[in-house]
Short mmCIF file of C-alpha atoms in Angstrom, two decimals:
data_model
loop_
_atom_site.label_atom_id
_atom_site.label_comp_id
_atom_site.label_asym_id
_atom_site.label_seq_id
_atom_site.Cartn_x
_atom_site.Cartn_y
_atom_site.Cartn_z
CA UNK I 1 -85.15 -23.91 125.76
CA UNK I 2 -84.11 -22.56 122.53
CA UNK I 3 -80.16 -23.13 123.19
CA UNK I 4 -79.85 -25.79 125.62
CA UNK I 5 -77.75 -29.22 125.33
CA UNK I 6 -79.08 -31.60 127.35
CA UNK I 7 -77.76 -35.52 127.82
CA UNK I 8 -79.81 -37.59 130.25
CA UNK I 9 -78.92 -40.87 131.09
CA UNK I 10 -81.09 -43.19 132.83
CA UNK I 11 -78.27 -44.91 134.75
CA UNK I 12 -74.45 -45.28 135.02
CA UNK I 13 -74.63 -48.73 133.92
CA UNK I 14 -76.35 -50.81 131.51
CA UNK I 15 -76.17 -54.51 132.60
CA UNK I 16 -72.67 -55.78 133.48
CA UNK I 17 -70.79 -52.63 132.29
CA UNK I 18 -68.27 -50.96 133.54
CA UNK I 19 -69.17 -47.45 135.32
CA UNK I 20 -70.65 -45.03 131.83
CA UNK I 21 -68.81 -47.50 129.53
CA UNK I 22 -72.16 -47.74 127.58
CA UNK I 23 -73.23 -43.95 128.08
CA UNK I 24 -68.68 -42.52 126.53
CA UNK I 25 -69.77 -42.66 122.65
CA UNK I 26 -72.66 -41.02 123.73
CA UNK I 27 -71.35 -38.29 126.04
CA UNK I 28 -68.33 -37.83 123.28
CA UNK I 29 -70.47 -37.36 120.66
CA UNK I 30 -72.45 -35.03 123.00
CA UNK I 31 -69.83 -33.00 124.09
CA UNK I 32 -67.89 -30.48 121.65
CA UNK I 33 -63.86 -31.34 121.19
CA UNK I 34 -63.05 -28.07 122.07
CA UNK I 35 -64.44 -29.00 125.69
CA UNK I 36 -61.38 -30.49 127.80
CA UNK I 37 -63.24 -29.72 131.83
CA UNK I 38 -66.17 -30.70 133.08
CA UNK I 39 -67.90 -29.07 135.91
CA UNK I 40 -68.93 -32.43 137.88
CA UNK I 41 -71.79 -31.97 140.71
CA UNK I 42 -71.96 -35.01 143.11
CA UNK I 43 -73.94 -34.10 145.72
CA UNK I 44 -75.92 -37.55 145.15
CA UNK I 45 -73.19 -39.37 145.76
CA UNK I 46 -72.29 -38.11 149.17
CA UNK I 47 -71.87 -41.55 151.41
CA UNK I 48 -68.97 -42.64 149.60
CA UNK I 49 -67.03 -39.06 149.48
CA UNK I 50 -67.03 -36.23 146.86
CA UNK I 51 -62.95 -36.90 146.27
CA UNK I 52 -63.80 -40.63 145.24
CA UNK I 53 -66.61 -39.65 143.42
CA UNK I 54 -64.92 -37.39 141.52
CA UNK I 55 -62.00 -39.65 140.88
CA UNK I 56 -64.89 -42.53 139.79
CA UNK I 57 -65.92 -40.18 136.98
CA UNK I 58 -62.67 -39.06 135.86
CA UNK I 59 -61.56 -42.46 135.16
CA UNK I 60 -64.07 -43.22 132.33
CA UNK I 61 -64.11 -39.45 131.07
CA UNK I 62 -60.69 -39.14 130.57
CA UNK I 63 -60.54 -42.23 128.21
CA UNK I 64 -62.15 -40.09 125.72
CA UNK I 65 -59.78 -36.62 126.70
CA UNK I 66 -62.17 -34.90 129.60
CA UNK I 67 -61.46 -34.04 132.54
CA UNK I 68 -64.33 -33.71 135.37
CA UNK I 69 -63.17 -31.16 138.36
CA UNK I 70 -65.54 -31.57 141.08
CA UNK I 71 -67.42 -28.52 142.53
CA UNK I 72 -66.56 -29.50 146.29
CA UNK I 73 -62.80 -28.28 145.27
CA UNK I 74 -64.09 -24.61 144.97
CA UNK I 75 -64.46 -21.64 147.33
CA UNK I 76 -67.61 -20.46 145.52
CA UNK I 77 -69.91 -22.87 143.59
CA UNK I 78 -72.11 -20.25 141.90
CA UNK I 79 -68.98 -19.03 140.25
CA UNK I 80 -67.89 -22.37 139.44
CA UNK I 81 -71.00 -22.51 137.69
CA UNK I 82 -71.18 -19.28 136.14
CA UNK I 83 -67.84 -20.57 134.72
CA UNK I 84 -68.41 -23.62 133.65
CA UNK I 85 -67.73 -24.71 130.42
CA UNK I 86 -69.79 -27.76 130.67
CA UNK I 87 -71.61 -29.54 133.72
CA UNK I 88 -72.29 -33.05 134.52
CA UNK I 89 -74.38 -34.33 138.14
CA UNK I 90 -74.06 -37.88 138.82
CA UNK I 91 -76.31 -40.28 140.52
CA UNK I 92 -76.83 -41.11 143.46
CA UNK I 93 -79.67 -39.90 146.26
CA UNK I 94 -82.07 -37.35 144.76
CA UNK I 95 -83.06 -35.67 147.36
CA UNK I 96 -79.36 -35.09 148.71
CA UNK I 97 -78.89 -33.78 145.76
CA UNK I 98 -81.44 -30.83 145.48
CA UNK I 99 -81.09 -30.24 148.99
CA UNK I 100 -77.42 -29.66 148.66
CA UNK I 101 -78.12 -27.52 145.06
CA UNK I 102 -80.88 -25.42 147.10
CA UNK I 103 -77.87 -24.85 149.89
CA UNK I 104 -75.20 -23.73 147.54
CA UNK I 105 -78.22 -21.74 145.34
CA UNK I 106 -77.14 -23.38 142.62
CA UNK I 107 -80.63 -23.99 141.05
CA UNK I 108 -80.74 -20.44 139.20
CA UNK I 109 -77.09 -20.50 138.42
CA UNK I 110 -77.38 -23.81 136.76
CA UNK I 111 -81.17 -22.94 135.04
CA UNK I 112 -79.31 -19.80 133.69
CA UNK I 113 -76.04 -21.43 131.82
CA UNK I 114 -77.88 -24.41 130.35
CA UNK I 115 -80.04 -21.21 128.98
CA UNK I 116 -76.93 -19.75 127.68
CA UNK I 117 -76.44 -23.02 125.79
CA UNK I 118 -73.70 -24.73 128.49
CA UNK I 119 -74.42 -28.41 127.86
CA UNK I 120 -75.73 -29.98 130.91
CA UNK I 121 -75.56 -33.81 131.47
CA UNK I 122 -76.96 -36.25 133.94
CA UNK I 123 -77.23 -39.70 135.01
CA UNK I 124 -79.74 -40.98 137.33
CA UNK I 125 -80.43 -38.46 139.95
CA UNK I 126 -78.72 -35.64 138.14
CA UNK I 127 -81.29 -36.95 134.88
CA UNK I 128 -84.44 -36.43 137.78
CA UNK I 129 -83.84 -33.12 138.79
CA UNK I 130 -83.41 -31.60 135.22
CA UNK I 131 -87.50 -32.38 135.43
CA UNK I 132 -89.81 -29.86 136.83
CA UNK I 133 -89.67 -31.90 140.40
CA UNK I 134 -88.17 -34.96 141.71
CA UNK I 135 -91.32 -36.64 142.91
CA UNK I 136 -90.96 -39.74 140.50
CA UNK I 137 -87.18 -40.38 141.84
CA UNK I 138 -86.99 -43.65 142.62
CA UNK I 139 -85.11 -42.57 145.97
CA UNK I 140 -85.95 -42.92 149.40
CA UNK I 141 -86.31 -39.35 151.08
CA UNK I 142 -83.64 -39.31 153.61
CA UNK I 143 -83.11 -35.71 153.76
CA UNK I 144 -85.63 -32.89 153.25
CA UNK I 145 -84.64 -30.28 150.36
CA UNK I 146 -86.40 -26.29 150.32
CA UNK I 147 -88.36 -27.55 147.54
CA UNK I 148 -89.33 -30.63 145.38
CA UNK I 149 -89.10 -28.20 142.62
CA UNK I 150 -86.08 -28.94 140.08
CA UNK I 151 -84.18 -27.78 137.45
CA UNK I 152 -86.90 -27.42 135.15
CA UNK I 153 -84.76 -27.92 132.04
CA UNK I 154 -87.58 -29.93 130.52
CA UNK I 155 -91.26 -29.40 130.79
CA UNK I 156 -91.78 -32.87 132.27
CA UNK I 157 -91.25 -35.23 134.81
CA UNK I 158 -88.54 -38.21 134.68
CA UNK I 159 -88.26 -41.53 135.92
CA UNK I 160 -84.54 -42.83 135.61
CA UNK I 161 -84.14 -46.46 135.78
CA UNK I 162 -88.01 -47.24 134.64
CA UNK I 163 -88.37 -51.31 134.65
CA UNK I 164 -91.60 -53.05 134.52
CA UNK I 165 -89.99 -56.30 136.68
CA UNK I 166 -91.76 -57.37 139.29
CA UNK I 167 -90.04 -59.88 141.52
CA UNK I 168 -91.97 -62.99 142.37
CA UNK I 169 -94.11 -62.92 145.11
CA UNK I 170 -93.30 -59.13 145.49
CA UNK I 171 -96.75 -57.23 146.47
CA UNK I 172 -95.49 -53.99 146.68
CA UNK I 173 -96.52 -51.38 143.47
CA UNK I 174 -94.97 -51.74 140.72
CA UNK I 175 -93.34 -48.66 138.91
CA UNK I 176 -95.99 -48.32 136.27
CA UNK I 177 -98.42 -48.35 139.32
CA UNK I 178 -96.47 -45.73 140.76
CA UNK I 179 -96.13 -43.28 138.34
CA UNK I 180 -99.91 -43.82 137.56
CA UNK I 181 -100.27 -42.51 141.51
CA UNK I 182 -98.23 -39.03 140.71
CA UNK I 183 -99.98 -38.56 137.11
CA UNK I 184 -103.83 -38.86 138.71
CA UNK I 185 -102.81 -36.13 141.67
CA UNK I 186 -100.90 -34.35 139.03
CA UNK I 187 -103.01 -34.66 135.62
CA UNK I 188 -101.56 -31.32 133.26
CA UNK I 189 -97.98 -33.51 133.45
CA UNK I 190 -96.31 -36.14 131.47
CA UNK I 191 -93.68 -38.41 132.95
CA UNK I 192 -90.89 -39.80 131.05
CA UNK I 193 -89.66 -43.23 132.21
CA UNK I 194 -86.35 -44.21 130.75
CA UNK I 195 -84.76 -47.36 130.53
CA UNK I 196 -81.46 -48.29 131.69
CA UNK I 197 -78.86 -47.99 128.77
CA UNK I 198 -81.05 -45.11 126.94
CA UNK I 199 -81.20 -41.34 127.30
CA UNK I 200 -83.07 -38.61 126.27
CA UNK I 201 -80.78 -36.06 124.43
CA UNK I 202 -81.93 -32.51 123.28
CA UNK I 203 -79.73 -31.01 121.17
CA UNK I 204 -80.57 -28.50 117.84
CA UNK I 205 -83.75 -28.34 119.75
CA UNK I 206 -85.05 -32.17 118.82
CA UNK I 207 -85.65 -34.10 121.88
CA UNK I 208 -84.42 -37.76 121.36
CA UNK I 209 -84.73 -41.10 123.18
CA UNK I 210 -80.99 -42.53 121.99
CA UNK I 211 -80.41 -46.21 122.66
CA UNK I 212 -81.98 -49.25 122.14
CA UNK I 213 -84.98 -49.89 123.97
CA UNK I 214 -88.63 -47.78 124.14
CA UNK I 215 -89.35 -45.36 126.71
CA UNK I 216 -92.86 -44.94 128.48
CA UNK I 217 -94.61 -41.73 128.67
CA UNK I 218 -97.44 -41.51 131.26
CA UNK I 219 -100.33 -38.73 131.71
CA UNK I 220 -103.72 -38.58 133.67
CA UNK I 221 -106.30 -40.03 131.18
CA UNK I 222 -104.73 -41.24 128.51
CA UNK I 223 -103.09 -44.58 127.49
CA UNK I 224 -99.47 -44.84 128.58
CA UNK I 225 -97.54 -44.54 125.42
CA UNK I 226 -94.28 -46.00 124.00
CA UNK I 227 -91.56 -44.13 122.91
CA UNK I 228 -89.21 -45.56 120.04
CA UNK I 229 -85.59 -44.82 120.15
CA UNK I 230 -83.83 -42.33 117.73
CA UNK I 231 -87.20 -40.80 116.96
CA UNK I 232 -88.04 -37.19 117.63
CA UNK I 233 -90.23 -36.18 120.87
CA UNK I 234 -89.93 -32.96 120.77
CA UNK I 235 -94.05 -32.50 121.36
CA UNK I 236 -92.98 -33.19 125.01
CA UNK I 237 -91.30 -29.71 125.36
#
């Protein structure tokens, strides 16, 4: 993990924002200036169409002089990949998503140019399968991938979107409940849980919550913990 640039956003939006207007200073500041295209991935996002996904992203990226070409648009993804001079996956249904990166075997060509030090950025479902597996996606399984099994970019789990609301008169679990479920059948892993508006960010190889509000991290056996923003986590790798 030595070279890898990593940006992982918990969600799109924070509150009433517009689509990554909270998430640009970040991804500008993440991104060198001599990077002008963006490999985007948007396999998530497949009910609405990878053309208006990929015009959805451009709109916001290009206020700060990016462009984002989508992979659909080429003959051969792994070369698209293998070419890339920066990648982004957006969010949308997780398991879509690696099922689609399994079909194209894209998970080895992506693993080996974030090694190579090709920044790699994420929001939502493309934040869940830079994790070792996608089983704390928030996602409903509506499609069955080769393998839970992720990216691996990070030797942990991550839970995009983490909220400890419970609606009134809602009995289902709640998230923390949840995640407690995968830690006891899994107990040698941590899970992240990241709050909408933050992001973990690994960069000079210092792992960082940015934002404004704590993350939880959750193992078998001991006490969940908070995570402050702006503070190094490094330990996690």
């Amino acid at each position: 993990m030595a070279n890898q640039k990593l940006l992982l956003l918990s969600s799109s939006r924070e509150g009433q924002t517009d689509y990554l207007e909270h998430a640009l200073p970040l991804i500008d500041s993440f991104l060198d200036s001599s990077i002008k295209k963006v490999l985007f991935i948007p396999y998530a996002g497949f009910a609405m169409g990878y053309d208006a996904y990929e015009d959805k992203v451009n709109k916001p990226f290009k206020t700060i002089g990016k462009t984002v070409v989508s992979i659909h648009r080429f003959d051969d993804p792994v070369q698209a990949v293998q070419e890339a001079d920066a990648i982004a996956i957006g969010g949308g249904n997780t398991f879509h998503l690696l099922k689609a990166l399994y079909d194209n075997e894209l998970i080895d060509a992506i693993r080996k140019r974030v090694g190579e030090g090709v920044p790699y950025m994420g929001w939502s479902a493309g934040s869940n399968v830079a994790g070792l597996t996608i089983c704390t996606t928030n996602d409903m399984p509506i499609v069955e991938p080769r393998s839970f099994k992720a990216l691996a970019l990070v030797n942990f789990q991550i839970n995009p979107h983490y909220t400890d609301y419970q609606p009134p008169n809602h009995n289902g679990e709640t998230r923390a409940e949840r995640l407690f479920e995968y830690v006891r059948a899994n107990p040698h892993r941590y899970v992240v849980g990241t709050r909408e508006g933050t992001a973990l960010q690994l960069k000079d190889n210092r792992l960082t919550l940015m934002g404004d509000k704590p993350g939880l991290v959750f193992r078998d056996g001991e006490k969940t913990r908070s995570i402050q923003c702006n503070t190094d986590i490094s330990w996690l790798l």
